[in-house]
XYZ file of C-alpha atoms in Angstrom:
547
model
C 13.227 23.469 6.270
C 11.588 23.298 10.310
C 13.444 25.747 12.984
C 13.291 23.831 16.765
C 16.024 25.022 18.518
C 14.796 23.406 21.962
C 15.094 20.013 20.505
C 17.989 17.899 21.372
C 20.384 16.837 18.417
C 19.922 13.208 16.682
C 22.834 11.844 15.498
C 22.516 10.044 12.079
C 22.982 6.073 12.948
C 20.332 6.982 15.880
C 18.037 8.644 13.373
C 18.236 6.235 10.683
C 17.038 3.769 13.367
C 14.238 5.911 14.484
C 12.938 6.021 10.680
C 13.588 2.836 10.528
C 11.847 1.775 13.641
C 8.961 4.014 12.442
C 8.860 2.169 9.093
C 8.682 -1.117 10.960
C 5.343 -0.055 13.199
C 3.563 1.146 9.932
C 4.073 -2.210 8.797
C 3.013 -4.624 11.795
C -0.226 -1.934 11.784
C -1.167 -3.184 8.119
C -0.171 -6.929 9.101
C -2.698 -6.577 11.991
C -5.253 -4.853 9.479
C -4.675 -7.589 6.853
C -5.152 -10.825 9.906
C -7.779 -9.901 11.626
C -10.421 -8.257 9.415
C -12.971 -9.379 7.859
C -13.928 -8.599 4.210
C -11.743 -10.535 1.110
C -11.209 -6.451 0.025
C -8.877 -5.914 2.736
C -7.446 -9.496 4.051
C -7.330 -11.117 0.594
C -6.381 -7.189 -1.149
C -5.195 -5.359 1.862
C -7.496 -2.398 0.037
C -5.797 -0.184 3.448
C -3.289 1.791 4.512
C -1.321 2.293 8.194
C 0.960 5.649 8.917
C 2.085 7.884 11.404
C 2.430 11.843 11.586
C 3.881 14.226 14.526
C 1.948 16.306 16.751
C 1.051 18.857 13.911
C -0.532 16.628 11.944
C 3.006 16.060 9.506
C 3.290 12.622 7.445
C 6.375 11.105 9.288
C 6.139 7.423 8.098
C 3.920 5.002 6.166
C 3.946 1.365 4.619
C 4.269 1.167 1.250
C 0.905 0.363 0.842
C -2.153 2.394 -1.714
C -0.736 5.011 -2.646
C -3.921 7.277 -3.164
C -5.018 6.875 0.596
C -1.373 7.925 1.792
C -0.988 10.582 -0.555
C -4.403 12.136 0.404
C -3.623 11.649 3.842
C -0.706 13.740 3.603
C -2.668 16.624 3.461
C -6.064 15.935 4.595
C -4.738 14.966 8.275
C -5.131 18.155 9.530
C -8.051 18.658 7.631
C -9.741 16.263 10.155
C -7.848 17.864 12.960
C -9.324 20.936 12.329
C -12.662 20.032 11.873
C -13.243 18.977 16.072
C -11.448 19.932 19.363
C -8.086 18.571 19.876
C -8.406 14.872 20.982
C -7.399 13.641 24.087
C -6.039 10.134 25.191
C -8.137 7.395 24.591
C -10.231 9.601 21.804
C -10.423 7.760 18.524
C -11.920 9.750 15.647
C -13.627 8.463 12.648
C -14.409 9.817 10.083
C -15.410 9.315 5.761
C -16.556 12.605 4.887
C -14.497 13.032 1.540
C -14.939 16.801 2.003
C -12.511 16.547 5.145
C -11.320 13.246 4.919
C -10.207 13.116 1.379
C -11.347 10.525 -0.252
C -14.159 8.542 -1.159
C -16.886 7.211 1.474
C -16.086 3.441 1.400
C -12.736 4.879 2.957
C -13.427 5.210 6.902
C -10.593 6.534 8.875
C -9.577 5.425 12.191
C -7.282 8.485 13.748
C -5.996 7.914 17.693
C -3.526 9.987 19.391
C -0.718 8.799 21.129
C 0.232 10.644 24.332
C 3.012 9.245 27.025
C 2.927 11.223 30.584
C -0.045 12.951 29.377
C 1.702 14.492 26.771
C 0.297 14.430 22.822
C 3.550 12.522 20.864
C 2.212 12.381 17.585
C -0.906 10.196 16.401
C -1.589 6.912 14.127
C -4.015 6.585 11.850
C -5.794 3.522 9.632
C -7.840 3.829 6.611
C -9.403 0.869 5.160
C -12.233 0.681 1.521
C -15.380 -0.744 3.143
C -17.172 -3.039 0.818
C -20.674 -1.279 1.702
C -20.897 2.046 3.094
C -24.662 2.210 2.042
C -25.981 4.562 -0.430
C -28.638 3.879 -3.654
C -25.984 0.785 -5.032
C -24.547 -1.903 -2.834
C -20.727 -1.674 -2.697
C -21.040 2.358 -2.483
C -19.635 2.420 -6.338
C -22.799 3.587 -8.809
C -21.776 3.727 -12.133
C -23.823 7.133 -12.013
C -24.327 8.740 -9.025
C -24.834 12.673 -9.180
C -24.349 13.582 -5.852
C -21.935 12.355 -2.484
C -25.273 11.507 -1.048
C -26.305 8.809 -2.952
C -22.859 7.174 -2.274
C -23.863 5.978 1.387
C -23.359 7.399 4.960
C -21.371 10.471 5.025
C -19.523 10.390 8.477
C -17.931 13.652 9.830
C -15.127 13.458 12.252
C -17.074 12.084 15.295
C -15.770 10.090 18.079
C -15.840 5.997 18.250
C -14.615 6.206 21.630
C -14.449 8.770 24.146
C -11.652 9.266 26.893
C -11.320 5.985 25.978
C -15.277 4.963 26.081
C -16.805 2.720 23.343
C -19.808 4.962 22.171
C -22.232 2.655 21.343
C -24.730 4.060 19.903
C -22.729 6.393 17.336
C -21.219 2.338 16.123
C -25.071 1.661 15.602
C -26.208 4.321 13.671
C -23.131 3.527 11.196
C -24.281 0.175 10.899
C -27.935 0.629 10.764
C -27.501 2.456 7.279
C -24.928 0.019 5.507
C -26.420 -3.308 4.069
C -23.447 -5.675 5.651
C -23.212 -4.623 8.997
C -21.400 -7.540 11.015
C -18.709 -7.458 8.305
C -18.445 -3.569 8.670
C -18.085 -4.056 12.617
C -15.438 -7.062 11.925
C -13.226 -4.565 9.481
C -13.689 -1.617 11.745
C -12.354 -4.035 14.930
C -9.534 -4.827 12.608
C -8.733 -1.143 11.497
C -9.175 -0.356 15.729
C -6.467 -2.926 16.571
C -3.975 -2.083 13.813
C -4.599 1.781 15.672
C -3.669 -0.127 19.121
C -0.921 -1.749 17.595
C 0.403 1.526 16.665
C 0.076 3.339 20.145
C 1.633 1.005 21.607
C 4.486 0.769 19.636
C 5.273 4.240 19.202
C 4.426 4.973 22.903
C 7.619 1.525 23.256
C 9.684 3.485 20.554
C 9.191 6.889 23.641
C 10.058 5.030 26.279
C 13.580 3.768 24.488
C 14.732 7.045 22.825
C 13.019 9.135 25.329
C 9.632 11.774 23.901
C 11.990 14.587 23.612
C 14.281 12.412 20.727
C 11.140 11.042 19.717
C 10.039 14.237 18.718
C 13.468 15.611 17.468
C 13.887 12.404 15.376
C 10.431 13.151 13.726
C 11.597 16.864 12.379
C 15.174 15.362 11.555
C 13.388 12.798 9.320
C 10.719 15.975 7.561
C 13.779 17.483 7.201
C 16.408 14.725 5.347
C 13.432 14.278 2.448
C 12.902 17.344 1.941
C 16.869 18.152 1.981
C 17.469 14.965 -0.891
C 14.182 15.851 -2.617
C 15.592 19.701 -3.116
C 18.468 18.266 -4.449
C 16.815 15.565 -6.650
C 14.827 18.768 -7.938
C 17.980 20.809 -8.962
C 19.265 18.844 -11.075
C 16.170 18.578 -13.221
C 16.803 20.629 -16.430
C 14.645 24.568 -15.288
C 11.769 25.224 -16.944
C 8.127 25.126 -18.782
C 6.402 21.204 -19.437
C 3.205 21.311 -19.908
C 1.396 18.190 -20.891
C -2.810 17.328 -21.717
C -4.962 14.060 -21.830
C -8.512 13.167 -20.745
C -10.837 10.762 -19.002
C -12.861 9.232 -21.482
C -16.262 10.301 -19.833
C -17.769 11.290 -16.710
C -20.962 8.382 -16.951
C -23.410 10.981 -17.447
C -22.230 12.599 -20.391
C -19.717 10.930 -23.047
C -17.725 14.151 -23.426
C -14.048 13.350 -22.896
C -12.923 15.965 -19.257
C -9.867 17.221 -20.014
C -7.056 17.084 -17.534
C -4.259 19.741 -18.479
C -0.813 20.093 -16.817
C 1.826 22.803 -16.266
C 5.304 21.826 -14.309
C 7.441 24.392 -13.645
C 10.719 23.865 -12.283
C 13.208 26.644 -10.704
C 15.934 25.940 -9.374
C 14.880 23.545 -6.347
C 11.238 23.977 -6.383
C 8.848 22.153 -8.702
C 5.163 24.099 -9.269
C 2.424 22.124 -10.634
C -1.019 24.328 -12.626
C -3.976 21.939 -13.591
C -5.868 25.348 -15.180
C -7.109 24.229 -18.083
C -9.395 20.867 -16.565
C -12.460 20.381 -16.896
C -15.254 22.040 -14.460
C -17.177 20.578 -11.779
C -18.944 17.593 -13.527
C -22.340 15.650 -13.363
C -20.886 12.332 -12.585
C -19.186 10.850 -10.000
C -14.974 11.310 -11.438
C -15.054 14.731 -9.602
C -11.852 14.566 -7.453
C -11.398 16.628 -3.343
C -8.145 18.278 -3.342
C -6.292 15.867 -1.474
C -7.302 13.799 -4.349
C -5.572 15.584 -6.389
C -2.346 16.624 -4.664
C -2.239 11.871 -3.771
C -1.275 11.703 -7.573
C 0.865 14.200 -8.072
C 3.284 13.584 -5.099
C 3.249 10.101 -6.545
C 4.181 11.058 -10.045
C 6.792 13.615 -8.604
C 8.386 10.633 -6.422
C 8.487 8.636 -9.544
C 10.308 11.075 -11.767
C 12.509 12.228 -9.209
C 13.707 9.349 -6.884
C 11.709 6.586 -4.967
C 14.356 6.178 -2.726
C 13.312 8.920 -0.833
C 11.567 8.674 2.135
C 7.776 9.685 1.549
C 6.548 11.949 4.717
C 5.723 15.584 5.012
C 9.313 17.115 4.297
C 9.331 15.537 0.421
C 6.551 17.827 -0.955
C 7.567 20.771 1.286
C 8.974 22.117 -2.597
C 6.128 21.253 -3.969
C 3.285 24.117 -5.171
C 0.595 22.493 -6.567
C -2.401 25.352 -7.588
C -6.212 23.416 -8.802
C -8.780 26.412 -9.885
C -11.534 27.209 -7.958
C -14.436 25.557 -10.274
C -12.379 22.442 -11.589
C -13.409 18.692 -11.331
C -9.829 18.197 -9.308
C -11.047 20.355 -6.736
C -14.845 19.297 -6.226
C -16.932 20.363 -2.879
C -19.924 19.407 -1.714
C -22.069 17.811 -2.715
C -20.942 16.790 -6.308
C -20.579 13.269 -6.169
C -16.809 12.100 -5.850
C -16.371 8.676 -5.342
C -14.528 7.485 -8.998
C -12.534 10.589 -8.492
C -10.509 8.164 -6.137
C -10.299 5.022 -8.062
C -10.514 6.646 -11.922
C -9.064 10.872 -11.481
C -6.108 10.368 -9.727
C -4.808 7.355 -12.359
C -5.348 10.283 -15.152
C -3.840 13.257 -13.250
C -1.104 10.667 -12.297
C -0.225 9.885 -16.018
C -0.946 13.826 -17.456
C 1.897 14.812 -14.904
C 4.016 11.731 -16.089
C 3.667 12.788 -19.789
C 4.998 16.386 -18.637
C 7.514 14.682 -16.709
C 8.536 12.467 -19.821
C 10.342 15.666 -21.665
C 12.675 16.138 -19.135
C 13.203 12.831 -17.184
C 13.668 10.619 -20.082
C 15.149 7.553 -18.323
C 12.759 7.653 -14.986
C 9.763 7.627 -16.877
C 7.353 4.478 -18.310
C 4.478 4.994 -21.285
C 0.911 5.247 -19.764
C 0.063 2.427 -17.747
C -3.827 1.353 -17.986
C -4.998 3.928 -15.738
C -8.067 2.771 -14.456
C -8.973 0.849 -11.388
C -11.405 -1.329 -13.198
C -13.464 -1.362 -10.462
C -16.904 -3.739 -9.897
C -19.081 -4.382 -7.515
C -21.128 -6.997 -7.101
C -24.224 -7.411 -4.128
C -26.929 -8.955 -3.533
C -29.159 -12.190 -1.637
C -27.148 -14.663 -1.250
C -29.533 -17.922 -1.624
C -27.470 -19.818 0.672
C -27.691 -17.878 3.814
C -30.724 -15.404 2.799
C -27.964 -12.163 4.028
C -27.049 -9.722 2.112
C -23.543 -9.626 0.565
C -21.728 -6.923 -1.316
C -17.936 -7.406 -3.520
C -15.912 -4.831 -4.678
C -12.962 -5.074 -6.385
C -10.451 -3.483 -8.824
C -8.788 -4.916 -11.457
C -5.185 -5.566 -12.801
C -4.089 -4.588 -16.289
C -1.336 -3.740 -18.399
C 2.091 -1.819 -16.805
C 3.428 0.452 -19.620
C 6.761 -0.151 -20.954
C 10.121 1.438 -19.430
C 12.824 2.906 -20.328
C 14.591 -0.658 -20.429
C 12.254 -3.103 -19.914
C 8.595 -4.383 -20.696
C 5.551 -3.170 -18.662
C 4.298 -5.698 -16.039
C 1.552 -8.342 -18.058
C -1.397 -7.946 -15.039
C -0.667 -5.673 -12.699
C -2.080 -2.616 -10.522
C -0.394 0.382 -11.616
C 0.233 3.975 -9.992
C -2.161 5.066 -7.768
C -3.541 1.526 -6.148
C -1.362 -1.231 -4.599
C -4.231 -3.801 -4.081
C -3.654 -7.545 -4.790
C -6.167 -9.642 -6.663
C -9.235 -11.520 -4.500
C -8.416 -15.302 -4.845
C -10.631 -17.064 -6.752
C -11.086 -20.215 -4.444
C -11.840 -17.316 -1.356
C -14.239 -14.822 -3.694
C -16.130 -18.226 -4.645
C -16.300 -19.275 -0.599
C -17.637 -16.205 0.549
C -20.277 -14.509 -2.477
C -22.489 -16.547 -4.473
C -20.488 -15.950 -7.271
C -18.603 -18.317 -9.793
C -15.188 -16.874 -11.772
C -15.266 -17.960 -15.625
C -12.282 -16.900 -16.777
C -9.043 -15.284 -15.196
C -6.447 -14.093 -18.259
C -4.151 -12.379 -20.139
C -5.405 -10.597 -23.237
C -2.730 -11.236 -25.891
C -1.565 -8.620 -27.921
C -3.613 -5.196 -25.512
C 0.117 -4.258 -25.226
C 1.326 -1.157 -27.254
C 3.907 -2.169 -29.512
C 7.676 -0.895 -28.745
C 11.247 -1.585 -28.173
C 9.852 -2.068 -24.875
C 5.939 -2.853 -25.067
C 3.029 -1.970 -22.694
C 2.029 -5.388 -19.995
C -1.260 -6.717 -21.352
C -4.663 -6.557 -19.822
C -6.793 -9.201 -18.286
C -9.798 -10.532 -18.776
C -11.874 -11.647 -15.655
C -15.625 -12.800 -16.210
C -17.864 -13.492 -13.054
C -21.507 -15.352 -13.263
C -23.965 -14.589 -9.990
C -25.104 -17.987 -9.474
C -28.948 -18.687 -8.441
C -29.867 -15.473 -7.856
C -30.205 -11.840 -9.314
C -27.549 -9.657 -8.688
C -26.922 -5.485 -8.821
C -24.092 -4.492 -10.320
C -21.320 -1.797 -10.715
C -19.231 -0.787 -13.410
C -16.226 2.085 -12.609
C -13.737 2.620 -15.453
C -11.399 4.156 -17.573
C -9.495 3.304 -21.260
C -12.532 2.201 -22.988
C -12.414 5.356 -24.988
C -9.167 7.136 -24.975
C -6.049 4.541 -24.886
C -2.673 4.595 -22.609
C -0.539 6.300 -24.471
C 2.774 5.398 -25.945
C 6.294 7.760 -24.939
C 9.044 8.455 -27.568
C 7.336 6.248 -30.956
C 5.399 3.479 -28.592
C 2.290 2.629 -29.451
C -1.040 3.120 -27.521
C -2.177 -0.109 -24.936
C -5.627 -1.401 -26.431
C -8.173 -0.123 -23.966
C -10.545 -2.004 -22.022
C -14.272 -3.000 -22.923
C -17.044 -4.452 -20.172
C -19.319 -7.145 -21.279
C -23.064 -8.893 -20.449
C -23.560 -12.265 -21.610
C -27.097 -14.226 -21.145
C -27.852 -17.568 -20.457
C -28.016 -17.651 -23.980
C -24.970 -16.524 -25.032
C -26.247 -13.546 -26.168
C -23.598 -10.607 -25.756
C -24.195 -7.124 -25.098
C -21.643 -4.106 -24.427
C -21.402 -1.927 -22.075
C -20.496 1.563 -20.735
C -17.461 1.980 -18.655
C -19.564 3.439 -16.089
C -22.819 1.850 -15.477
C -24.729 0.121 -12.963
C -27.936 -2.643 -14.055
C -29.558 -5.944 -12.734
C -27.261 -9.639 -13.595
C -30.209 -11.582 -13.810
C -29.737 -15.210 -12.726
C -26.551 -17.206 -13.914
C -25.587 -14.151 -16.356
C -22.330 -13.523 -16.633
C -20.504 -10.182 -16.583
C -16.958 -10.117 -18.566
C -14.467 -6.688 -17.766
C -11.379 -6.581 -20.214
C -8.919 -4.313 -18.810
C -6.024 -1.784 -20.556
C -3.020 -2.506 -21.731
C 0.083 -0.491 -21.028
C 1.354 1.288 -24.201
C 4.692 1.234 -25.701
C 7.694 2.819 -24.815
C 9.909 3.737 -27.751
C 9.830 3.199 -31.749
C 9.057 -0.562 -32.037
C 11.456 -0.998 -35.015
C 13.873 -0.532 -32.116
C 12.931 -3.752 -30.969
C 15.524 -6.589 -30.005
C 14.681 -9.420 -32.905
C 14.589 -11.976 -29.995
C 11.714 -10.619 -28.372
C 9.925 -9.833 -31.212
C 10.225 -14.028 -31.826
C 9.117 -14.431 -27.828
C 5.974 -11.820 -28.824
C 4.356 -13.844 -31.483
C 5.804 -17.479 -30.045
C 3.365 -15.793 -26.703
C 0.606 -14.970 -29.781
C 0.551 -17.994 -30.833
C -0.663 -20.456 -27.820
């Protein structure tokens, strides 16, 4: 725990008021970002996150946005701060370099300090997935990139604002390297508005409580979360628990990519070792270490206590080891765009699979285990301007120890919503021709897995480029305790003459005018033996399949 004897003591009531105040600030930042953004990917899907950090770069509060963003920011912020000179009042850092910022290139982070009477009190940050940051394919999420430079413009930590002065040349450089500059400018301004909101509200909190008490509150919140997580870990049985899962392939070869984990519980600490997992890959499912940490932290929250506040203190008792030459600990210049969207899911699945051996009442069967990413780009025939559409598509949640998995939902590492059909068709020259549940795709069990979905999109009156990046097309989501696996997903290309071609899980191709691309997402695995399912639930399942 932190030892800061010079800070004033905080009584429990004041601490809880502060904690909720910080949580409210992060949530307000998210609302501002969502309501002022330009792209449907942020405005409709809220593929973005907001957080508050103390002066050491420790996470102290976050909104419940996208787990893969926030978990990686937990460890990446210090890397960002260490990669640049100290922030001054009025500075705003812009960064998307995966090997510093801990995400993939479309996730652009803005970071600003909060100063009170000239003294740094902490930092506020926004991270948002931009629909294009350049690179070899529209949407900057190519199905088969082999180096990071193919995935878009790499931005190290640079100052968009210096002492409050806007650096117009820097923004011009960024916007001249993307396909949709006006949309990117609008989304960056939305991030900036959210950042300013966080700075203003945190300053108000310092006026209310005093800066010394606010700093003491930060420290107390971190220590409180640490005490709670240690207590929960100490209630788990000591021992070594191992598990293995795999990704279908890396998009370049057809070989499965193993993820191996060994969890050691000893007293009130947990160590997690990924030794034996696959080496660095040609394809883009390599993950930088903060991505792996993010997925691991999320899984730990699931099998300990989801109600424990998430901040830097929550994960002090956790030690994570990733071998240096492992695809879960990638270094420049390997491709990493799908490490964020796909590999984090498999890391989470594997950690939870091991945890199922000692946390029987907490762990569900494998959910769909993929983000089912689709990116479409081209020139809009309605106005002659480039467009880029990107989305991750929901699937089946794994069966839980107490209920069936949810149908058609974003699971585990992503908490985004779908793009409503109306918003998609107004914004892009695309038409959604099918959006429905895939009957019978959830694994059978005492509690069945949730259903995957089918989403079909047609390019209207123009040729487009399509990138698909998805998993669980070969290896299905596992069941637990006798539950059956969920059904795998699939992709198809349908011509105007209705000829059908099955597509790989990771690919990029040209979509001819008025052709259709179909995405079928996986179902979740079942939990418990199917013979233990309640008779009324079995009857309901059969009625659903006939409808």
